[in-house]
Tab-separated table of C-alpha atoms in Angstrom:
chain	number	residue	atom	x	y	z
P	1	UNK	CA	82.437	74.268	63.516
P	2	UNK	CA	79.997	71.569	63.179
P	3	UNK	CA	76.851	71.573	60.646
P	4	UNK	CA	73.382	70.031	61.924
P	5	UNK	CA	70.632	70.714	60.844
P	6	UNK	CA	70.793	72.957	57.016
P	7	UNK	CA	71.259	76.652	57.674
P	8	UNK	CA	71.804	76.436	61.415
P	9	UNK	CA	75.933	76.786	62.386
P	10	UNK	CA	76.760	75.373	65.518
P	11	UNK	CA	80.061	77.018	66.755
P	12	UNK	CA	82.662	74.597	68.673
P	13	UNK	CA	83.576	75.322	72.388
P	14	UNK	CA	86.906	76.164	73.029
P	15	UNK	CA	88.721	73.465	74.762
P	16	UNK	CA	92.454	74.249	75.719
P	17	UNK	CA	93.110	76.819	78.125
P	18	UNK	CA	94.547	79.342	75.070
P	19	UNK	CA	91.548	79.165	73.151
P	20	UNK	CA	89.826	79.358	76.428
P	21	UNK	CA	92.161	82.527	77.539
P	22	UNK	CA	91.804	83.873	73.881
P	23	UNK	CA	87.689	83.473	73.918
P	24	UNK	CA	86.643	84.695	77.610
P	25	UNK	CA	85.858	88.447	78.183
P	26	UNK	CA	85.044	87.736	81.930
P	27	UNK	CA	87.185	89.061	84.320
P	28	UNK	CA	86.574	86.702	87.047
P	29	UNK	CA	86.778	83.777	84.502
P	30	UNK	CA	89.710	84.584	82.902
P	31	UNK	CA	91.264	84.722	86.185
P	32	UNK	CA	90.518	81.129	87.487
P	33	UNK	CA	91.498	80.366	83.577
P	34	UNK	CA	94.861	82.048	84.601
P	35	UNK	CA	95.332	80.209	88.193
P	36	UNK	CA	94.620	77.435	86.146
P	37	UNK	CA	97.696	78.252	83.461
P	38	UNK	CA	99.812	78.625	86.308
P	39	UNK	CA	98.827	75.517	88.347
P	40	UNK	CA	99.856	73.750	84.783
P	41	UNK	CA	103.282	75.353	84.290
P	42	UNK	CA	102.694	77.842	82.052
P	43	UNK	CA	103.205	81.093	83.513
P	44	UNK	CA	103.381	82.994	80.221
P	45	UNK	CA	99.843	82.005	79.398
P	46	UNK	CA	99.074	82.976	82.948
P	47	UNK	CA	101.250	86.384	82.397
P	48	UNK	CA	98.403	87.164	79.469
P	49	UNK	CA	95.148	85.832	81.422
P	50	UNK	CA	96.457	88.242	83.954
P	51	UNK	CA	97.199	91.162	82.245
P	52	UNK	CA	93.628	90.902	80.587
P	53	UNK	CA	92.366	90.834	83.715
P	54	UNK	CA	94.415	93.510	85.560
P	55	UNK	CA	93.110	95.964	82.021
P	56	UNK	CA	89.094	95.287	82.329
P	57	UNK	CA	89.307	95.434	86.286
P	58	UNK	CA	92.003	97.666	87.283
P	59	UNK	CA	91.097	97.005	91.491
P	60	UNK	CA	91.667	92.887	91.377
P	61	UNK	CA	94.282	92.906	93.761
P	62	UNK	CA	94.608	89.296	93.513
P	63	UNK	CA	95.081	89.796	89.557
P	64	UNK	CA	98.051	92.008	90.483
P	65	UNK	CA	99.655	90.136	92.496
P	66	UNK	CA	99.633	86.723	90.496
P	67	UNK	CA	100.016	88.546	87.476
P	68	UNK	CA	103.518	89.348	89.366
P	69	UNK	CA	104.023	85.603	90.112
P	70	UNK	CA	103.458	84.689	86.912
P	71	UNK	CA	105.366	87.238	85.031
P	72	UNK	CA	108.817	85.902	86.963
P	73	UNK	CA	107.923	82.711	86.365
P	74	UNK	CA	108.024	83.148	83.265
P	75	UNK	CA	111.630	85.291	83.648
P	76	UNK	CA	110.958	88.579	83.386
P	77	UNK	CA	111.960	90.105	87.088
P	78	UNK	CA	112.189	93.686	86.110
P	79	UNK	CA	107.964	93.782	85.300
P	80	UNK	CA	107.454	92.035	87.994
P	81	UNK	CA	108.883	94.442	90.596
P	82	UNK	CA	106.706	96.714	88.871
P	83	UNK	CA	103.605	94.787	89.541
P	84	UNK	CA	105.007	94.951	93.239
P	85	UNK	CA	105.326	98.112	92.716
P	86	UNK	CA	101.914	98.993	92.203
P	87	UNK	CA	100.248	96.292	94.389
P	88	UNK	CA	101.856	98.231	97.486
P	89	UNK	CA	101.399	101.613	96.191
P	90	UNK	CA	97.816	101.228	94.654
P	91	UNK	CA	95.980	99.222	97.651
P	92	UNK	CA	96.278	98.376	101.433
P	93	UNK	CA	97.652	94.608	102.420
P	94	UNK	CA	96.640	92.561	105.376
P	95	UNK	CA	100.612	92.684	107.112
P	96	UNK	CA	101.279	89.093	106.477
P	97	UNK	CA	100.630	89.810	102.513
P	98	UNK	CA	102.277	92.578	102.796
P	99	UNK	CA	105.517	90.754	104.470
P	100	UNK	CA	105.131	87.881	101.653
P	101	UNK	CA	105.536	90.756	99.005
P	102	UNK	CA	107.765	93.036	100.142
P	103	UNK	CA	110.015	89.346	100.579
P	104	UNK	CA	109.129	88.700	96.961
P	105	UNK	CA	110.044	92.571	95.897
P	106	UNK	CA	113.802	91.925	97.346
P	107	UNK	CA	114.063	88.555	95.858
P	108	UNK	CA	112.928	89.731	92.270
P	109	UNK	CA	115.635	93.051	92.382
P	110	UNK	CA	118.286	92.842	89.915
P	111	UNK	CA	121.447	92.004	92.363
P	112	UNK	CA	123.341	95.683	92.747
P	113	UNK	CA	126.850	95.961	93.070
P	114	UNK	CA	128.329	96.464	96.982
P	115	UNK	CA	129.339	100.166	95.995
P	116	UNK	CA	125.866	100.780	93.773
P	117	UNK	CA	123.590	103.769	94.680
P	118	UNK	CA	119.768	103.203	94.043
P	119	UNK	CA	117.809	106.036	92.675
P	120	UNK	CA	117.009	108.214	95.629
P	121	UNK	CA	113.700	108.448	96.964
P	122	UNK	CA	110.834	109.969	99.062
P	123	UNK	CA	108.496	112.204	99.847
P	124	UNK	CA	106.892	115.957	100.125
P	125	UNK	CA	103.910	117.009	102.203
P	126	UNK	CA	102.340	120.539	102.596
P	127	UNK	CA	98.350	121.111	104.037
P	128	UNK	CA	96.562	123.679	106.050
P	129	UNK	CA	95.020	122.993	109.552
P	130	UNK	CA	93.293	125.172	112.279
P	131	UNK	CA	94.323	124.077	116.632
P	132	UNK	CA	91.940	125.045	118.575
P	133	UNK	CA	94.790	125.334	121.254
P	134	UNK	CA	97.779	126.227	119.236
P	135	UNK	CA	99.536	127.941	122.037
P	136	UNK	CA	99.047	124.959	124.684
P	137	UNK	CA	97.383	126.730	127.183
P	138	UNK	CA	95.550	125.004	130.419
P	139	UNK	CA	91.881	123.882	130.070
P	140	UNK	CA	90.954	125.766	133.764
P	141	UNK	CA	90.842	129.609	134.254
P	142	UNK	CA	91.024	129.292	138.185
P	143	UNK	CA	94.411	127.130	139.450
P	144	UNK	CA	94.537	126.330	143.352
P	145	UNK	CA	97.779	127.712	144.746
P	146	UNK	CA	99.044	126.454	148.017
P	147	UNK	CA	100.324	129.010	150.415
P	148	UNK	CA	101.007	129.521	153.792
P	149	UNK	CA	97.853	130.852	154.302
P	150	UNK	CA	96.110	127.739	152.692
P	151	UNK	CA	94.766	127.131	149.423
P	152	UNK	CA	93.359	129.795	147.328
P	153	UNK	CA	92.177	130.130	143.415
P	154	UNK	CA	93.912	132.240	141.337
P	155	UNK	CA	93.035	133.322	137.534
P	156	UNK	CA	94.946	132.043	134.433
P	157	UNK	CA	96.111	135.448	132.972
P	158	UNK	CA	94.273	135.921	129.775
P	159	UNK	CA	97.292	135.678	128.038
P	160	UNK	CA	98.208	132.287	128.988
P	161	UNK	CA	95.059	130.970	128.098
P	162	UNK	CA	93.911	128.804	124.834
P	163	UNK	CA	94.012	130.699	121.823
P	164	UNK	CA	92.830	129.158	118.441
P	165	UNK	CA	95.254	129.788	114.936
P	166	UNK	CA	94.923	128.626	111.650
P	167	UNK	CA	98.833	127.051	110.426
P	168	UNK	CA	100.146	125.923	107.826
P	169	UNK	CA	102.883	122.024	107.516
P	170	UNK	CA	105.288	121.718	105.330
P	171	UNK	CA	107.286	118.279	105.801
P	172	UNK	CA	109.408	116.867	103.691
P	173	UNK	CA	111.587	113.331	103.209
P	174	UNK	CA	114.739	111.581	101.965
P	175	UNK	CA	116.461	108.197	101.886
P	176	UNK	CA	119.487	106.823	99.656
P	177	UNK	CA	121.876	106.208	98.184
P	178	UNK	CA	121.953	102.962	100.309
P	179	UNK	CA	124.613	100.159	100.574
P	180	UNK	CA	124.277	96.567	101.023
P	181	UNK	CA	125.446	95.486	104.556
P	182	UNK	CA	124.705	92.023	105.309
P	183	UNK	CA	121.539	90.689	104.242
P	184	UNK	CA	120.149	94.260	104.535
P	185	UNK	CA	120.836	97.974	103.074
P	186	UNK	CA	121.866	100.633	105.260
P	187	UNK	CA	121.811	104.703	103.729
P	188	UNK	CA	120.917	108.081	104.833
P	189	UNK	CA	117.600	109.831	105.703
P	190	UNK	CA	116.523	113.004	106.077
P	191	UNK	CA	113.191	114.568	107.921
P	192	UNK	CA	112.046	117.542	108.102
P	193	UNK	CA	108.495	119.184	109.730
P	194	UNK	CA	107.796	122.961	109.772
P	195	UNK	CA	104.549	123.873	110.988
P	196	UNK	CA	103.724	128.299	111.234
P	197	UNK	CA	101.091	129.522	112.826
P	198	UNK	CA	99.480	132.523	111.406
P	199	UNK	CA	99.544	134.568	114.572
P	200	UNK	CA	101.013	132.609	117.471
P	201	UNK	CA	104.530	132.417	116.297
P	202	UNK	CA	106.224	131.893	119.305
P	203	UNK	CA	104.388	128.756	118.727
P	204	UNK	CA	105.991	128.139	115.101
P	205	UNK	CA	108.299	124.897	115.290
P	206	UNK	CA	110.747	123.391	113.357
P	207	UNK	CA	112.044	119.582	113.619
P	208	UNK	CA	114.953	118.374	111.778
P	209	UNK	CA	116.076	114.887	112.040
P	210	UNK	CA	119.775	113.760	109.916
P	211	UNK	CA	120.559	110.000	110.555
P	212	UNK	CA	121.230	106.044	109.167
P	213	UNK	CA	118.926	103.446	108.622
P	214	UNK	CA	119.513	100.298	107.911
P	215	UNK	CA	116.577	97.600	106.572
P	216	UNK	CA	117.086	93.945	106.792
P	217	UNK	CA	114.769	92.234	103.585
P	218	UNK	CA	111.898	89.554	104.619
P	219	UNK	CA	113.436	86.067	104.319
P	220	UNK	CA	111.749	82.277	103.755
P	221	UNK	CA	111.413	79.964	106.527
P	222	UNK	CA	110.455	77.182	104.332
P	223	UNK	CA	107.164	75.784	102.722
P	224	UNK	CA	104.822	77.222	105.386
P	225	UNK	CA	102.072	79.390	103.966
P	226	UNK	CA	99.343	78.391	102.281
P	227	UNK	CA	99.696	76.154	98.455
P	228	UNK	CA	103.130	75.938	100.138
P	229	UNK	CA	104.548	79.638	99.622
P	230	UNK	CA	107.257	80.570	101.455
P	231	UNK	CA	106.995	82.821	104.633
P	232	UNK	CA	108.817	85.404	105.364
P	233	UNK	CA	110.854	85.283	108.734
P	234	UNK	CA	111.349	88.485	110.436
P	235	UNK	CA	112.527	91.318	109.157
P	236	UNK	CA	114.429	94.335	111.258
P	237	UNK	CA	114.776	97.851	110.945
P	238	UNK	CA	117.228	99.750	112.601
P	239	UNK	CA	117.889	103.870	112.996
P	240	UNK	CA	120.114	106.479	114.055
P	241	UNK	CA	119.001	110.132	114.197
P	242	UNK	CA	120.117	113.370	115.767
P	243	UNK	CA	117.866	115.904	115.924
P	244	UNK	CA	117.312	119.838	115.925
P	245	UNK	CA	113.907	121.118	117.315
P	246	UNK	CA	112.908	124.666	117.528
P	247	UNK	CA	110.271	126.986	118.658
P	248	UNK	CA	109.032	130.488	117.956
P	249	UNK	CA	112.704	130.876	115.713
P	250	UNK	CA	114.892	129.942	118.319
P	251	UNK	CA	116.405	126.199	119.234
P	252	UNK	CA	114.227	124.511	121.908
P	253	UNK	CA	117.026	120.987	122.578
P	254	UNK	CA	119.606	119.242	120.202
P	255	UNK	CA	119.076	115.241	120.456
P	256	UNK	CA	120.428	112.008	119.429
P	257	UNK	CA	118.180	109.071	119.304
P	258	UNK	CA	118.217	105.388	118.178
P	259	UNK	CA	116.202	102.166	118.151
P	260	UNK	CA	115.657	98.974	116.795
P	261	UNK	CA	112.637	97.292	115.234
P	262	UNK	CA	111.867	93.651	114.502
P	263	UNK	CA	109.078	92.824	112.744
P	264	UNK	CA	108.101	88.634	111.455
P	265	UNK	CA	104.418	87.591	110.453
P	266	UNK	CA	102.639	85.294	112.510
P	267	UNK	CA	99.705	83.313	111.406
P	268	UNK	CA	97.108	86.414	109.253
P	269	UNK	CA	98.711	89.232	111.488
P	270	UNK	CA	101.971	90.905	112.112
P	271	UNK	CA	104.010	90.833	115.452
P	272	UNK	CA	106.802	93.414	116.523
P	273	UNK	CA	108.591	94.481	119.146
P	274	UNK	CA	111.267	97.330	119.659
P	275	UNK	CA	113.702	99.530	121.923
P	276	UNK	CA	114.780	102.996	121.280
P	277	UNK	CA	117.351	105.744	123.331
P	278	UNK	CA	116.955	108.611	123.131
P	279	UNK	CA	119.240	112.076	124.890
P	280	UNK	CA	118.108	115.608	124.700
P	281	UNK	CA	120.133	118.701	125.295
P	282	UNK	CA	117.895	122.032	126.104
P	283	UNK	CA	119.441	125.390	125.046
P	284	UNK	CA	116.545	127.688	126.982
P	285	UNK	CA	116.229	125.147	129.488
P	286	UNK	CA	119.220	122.922	130.663
P	287	UNK	CA	117.797	121.113	133.589
P	288	UNK	CA	114.758	119.789	131.355
P	289	UNK	CA	117.550	117.779	129.532
P	290	UNK	CA	116.865	114.430	130.189
P	291	UNK	CA	117.986	110.893	128.239
P	292	UNK	CA	114.650	108.644	127.542
P	293	UNK	CA	114.864	104.194	127.693
P	294	UNK	CA	111.315	102.735	126.079
P	295	UNK	CA	110.713	99.314	125.061
P	296	UNK	CA	107.519	98.762	122.731
P	297	UNK	CA	104.929	95.427	121.659
P	298	UNK	CA	102.772	95.715	118.904
P	299	UNK	CA	100.513	93.149	116.807
P	300	UNK	CA	98.571	93.948	113.663
P	301	UNK	CA	96.174	91.910	112.079
P	302	UNK	CA	93.214	91.828	109.448
P	303	UNK	CA	89.742	91.755	110.143
P	304	UNK	CA	86.734	91.237	108.022
P	305	UNK	CA	88.416	89.375	105.394
P	306	UNK	CA	88.390	85.239	105.968
P	307	UNK	CA	90.393	83.632	103.359
P	308	UNK	CA	93.203	84.372	100.731
P	309	UNK	CA	90.307	84.659	97.992
P	310	UNK	CA	88.126	87.539	100.028
P	311	UNK	CA	91.310	89.360	100.489
P	312	UNK	CA	93.082	88.989	96.794
P	313	UNK	CA	89.635	89.386	95.101
P	314	UNK	CA	89.763	93.285	96.775
P	315	UNK	CA	86.865	93.157	99.388
P	316	UNK	CA	87.222	95.656	101.481
P	317	UNK	CA	88.694	94.740	104.474
P	318	UNK	CA	90.447	96.698	107.455
P	319	UNK	CA	93.187	95.836	109.529
P	320	UNK	CA	93.238	96.713	113.806
P	321	UNK	CA	96.419	97.700	115.288
P	322	UNK	CA	97.569	97.912	118.834
P	323	UNK	CA	101.223	98.711	120.878
P	324	UNK	CA	102.398	98.926	124.094
P	325	UNK	CA	105.004	101.403	124.685
P	326	UNK	CA	106.892	101.343	128.439
P	327	UNK	CA	109.371	104.114	128.951
P	328	UNK	CA	111.657	105.645	131.368
P	329	UNK	CA	113.013	109.271	132.049
P	330	UNK	CA	116.221	110.106	133.398
P	331	UNK	CA	116.474	114.037	134.562
P	332	UNK	CA	120.324	114.905	133.725
P	333	UNK	CA	119.825	117.557	136.324
P	334	UNK	CA	117.555	118.057	139.091
P	335	UNK	CA	114.064	119.589	137.862
P	336	UNK	CA	110.581	119.966	138.941
P	337	UNK	CA	108.582	116.084	139.265
P	338	UNK	CA	112.219	114.332	139.062
P	339	UNK	CA	112.066	110.968	136.707
P	340	UNK	CA	109.450	109.622	135.636
P	341	UNK	CA	107.820	106.496	134.016
P	342	UNK	CA	105.506	106.377	130.775
P	343	UNK	CA	103.198	103.703	129.616
P	344	UNK	CA	100.938	103.851	126.560
P	345	UNK	CA	99.029	102.333	124.536
P	346	UNK	CA	97.927	102.881	120.869
P	347	UNK	CA	95.152	101.036	118.846
P	348	UNK	CA	94.545	101.865	115.513
P	349	UNK	CA	92.107	100.486	112.802
P	350	UNK	CA	91.747	101.303	109.091
P	351	UNK	CA	89.206	100.224	106.279
P	352	UNK	CA	90.105	100.149	103.299
P	353	UNK	CA	87.019	101.134	101.002
P	354	UNK	CA	88.226	100.763	97.501
P	355	UNK	CA	91.762	99.902	95.724
P	356	UNK	CA	91.900	103.946	96.457
P	357	UNK	CA	90.568	105.358	99.901
P	358	UNK	CA	90.677	104.721	103.422
P	359	UNK	CA	89.465	105.691	106.354
P	360	UNK	CA	91.673	105.684	109.601
P	361	UNK	CA	90.635	105.702	113.342
P	362	UNK	CA	93.243	106.085	115.844
P	363	UNK	CA	93.264	105.832	120.142
P	364	UNK	CA	95.889	106.484	122.132
P	365	UNK	CA	95.448	106.782	126.143
P	366	UNK	CA	99.263	107.847	127.682
P	367	UNK	CA	100.146	108.136	131.820
P	368	UNK	CA	103.270	109.617	133.181
P	369	UNK	CA	104.397	109.568	136.674
P	370	UNK	CA	106.686	111.506	138.000
P	371	UNK	CA	109.207	110.702	140.789
P	372	UNK	CA	109.270	113.586	142.718
P	373	UNK	CA	107.431	117.062	143.848
P	374	UNK	CA	106.704	119.245	141.433
P	375	UNK	CA	106.280	122.057	143.399
P	376	UNK	CA	105.790	123.465	146.849
P	377	UNK	CA	102.610	125.866	145.530
P	378	UNK	CA	101.076	123.449	143.718
P	379	UNK	CA	98.760	120.539	146.638
P	380	UNK	CA	101.998	121.490	148.324
P	381	UNK	CA	104.628	119.569	146.477
P	382	UNK	CA	102.693	116.257	145.296
P	383	UNK	CA	103.969	114.183	142.613
P	384	UNK	CA	102.209	114.781	139.189
P	385	UNK	CA	100.691	112.332	137.409
P	386	UNK	CA	98.749	112.618	134.060
P	387	UNK	CA	96.832	110.954	131.705
P	388	UNK	CA	96.597	112.008	128.071
P	389	UNK	CA	93.693	111.132	125.585
P	390	UNK	CA	93.566	111.069	121.848
P	391	UNK	CA	91.369	110.663	119.689
P	392	UNK	CA	92.054	111.013	115.588
P	393	UNK	CA	89.749	110.552	112.759
P	394	UNK	CA	91.448	110.523	108.944
P	395	UNK	CA	90.351	109.567	105.388
P	396	UNK	CA	93.047	108.846	102.603
P	397	UNK	CA	92.642	109.306	99.185
P	398	UNK	CA	95.132	107.747	96.312
P	399	UNK	CA	94.888	110.277	93.205
P	400	UNK	CA	98.137	109.065	91.108
P	401	UNK	CA	100.997	106.404	91.565
P	402	UNK	CA	102.712	110.252	92.876
P	403	UNK	CA	99.774	111.984	94.397
P	404	UNK	CA	98.029	111.157	98.045
P	405	UNK	CA	95.513	113.822	100.265
P	406	UNK	CA	94.992	113.424	103.537
P	407	UNK	CA	92.423	114.639	105.753
P	408	UNK	CA	92.634	114.541	109.589
P	409	UNK	CA	90.756	115.531	112.622
P	410	UNK	CA	92.261	115.070	116.601
P	411	UNK	CA	90.798	116.022	119.633
P	412	UNK	CA	93.119	116.171	122.882
P	413	UNK	CA	92.703	115.759	126.504
P	414	UNK	CA	95.150	115.379	129.403
P	415	UNK	CA	93.968	115.213	133.318
P	416	UNK	CA	96.621	115.872	136.190
P	417	UNK	CA	95.944	115.685	139.907
P	418	UNK	CA	97.473	119.099	139.515
P	419	UNK	CA	95.272	121.133	137.646
P	420	UNK	CA	97.549	123.342	135.941
P	421	UNK	CA	98.454	120.741	133.829
P	422	UNK	CA	94.787	120.130	132.347
P	423	UNK	CA	94.283	120.819	128.926
P	424	UNK	CA	91.746	120.293	125.829
P	425	UNK	CA	92.130	120.769	122.322
P	426	UNK	CA	91.601	120.068	118.934
P	427	UNK	CA	93.655	120.004	115.668
P	428	UNK	CA	92.203	119.761	111.639
P	429	UNK	CA	94.685	119.285	108.644
P	430	UNK	CA	94.198	118.775	105.212
P	431	UNK	CA	97.371	117.910	103.212
P	432	UNK	CA	98.537	116.987	100.056
P	433	UNK	CA	102.003	114.559	99.507
P	434	UNK	CA	103.743	113.877	96.412
P	435	UNK	CA	106.264	110.728	96.690
P	436	UNK	CA	109.389	110.912	94.089
P	437	UNK	CA	112.596	109.561	92.934
P	438	UNK	CA	115.104	109.622	90.679
């Protein structure tokens, strides 16, 4: 202490990083001091600063990331992985940053023997909803038919007109245990989706998909990122799924699907591309069996975020993604319409409101064109062409590390050159999702 005028004590300002960190109560100042300690090669001191920051401001995403970095550099990889798990579970990260976090997560995990079985992980969801067109009825009440005497309008029976109904949904996803295979891991996956209508029970659905999934982690290319950090290279995901689909309590079709997806960071965005082959065998109507081939390409980018500081300080931002998919469906037998081609474009925007809430908006347009006439009764055997648009709005609320809530509202409209296939409807679903592992 310095003594000036008698009776007045002047406190000496802390000079070392340790003293400044111990004296500060301001999370922004502590964060800057933590960065200074990290740059000075003092990870233990930086860890102390960042721990105080997240204690004072748990919604500071950047502090959680830098806490993980400081913890890893201090040698405590297990704790660093826990911090990354919290960061991934509680915050919506831009694609490039998410890829970097996933790479560190994979890099810092304790290596497992080839035969080791990591914990089973999954999620279960339950919800209630309302569907304005539960029976997928046509939008028109009159349909023109081509007869020998000319075209005539016929009324659609009320039994086939759109009917609204309430429903419940249950979803279940389970993955693991997995084994190491090359640079990635492969393990079993089980997907289950069920929709049960209150009155239109013949349109209840059950979708069961057991399969195998291979994922390779992100890997470094070199010191190309901000501050010389390694920029992760692309990752791969390969899926092999069987499918059993039921409608109204009866088997509708069985299928087999194999696909591969490649994702790679690009500037502040993430590029993706993939391909898929699916074959279906219909039990009720064997002539509907077909094999579907498709390729896709997409791009996902952060918006309303100008630099790393604004991303990591938790400033609300968003993510805009676009995906283009082209497909060809080859009929296994002669059927109405024959083979068809599909082009589908999807745009999705997700806006982060805060650390636990986000809004999503999705617009999708798809065009389907048959290669042969559908029926002599419909526009004199004209080739069917469909255009379907879907608009979806949703909200996500993180309740805890295990629980989330979702509210979704969807509207679709399908137009066709054959009026029989015009459709429209809306759907609202509220559901809870709980993640688990053991």
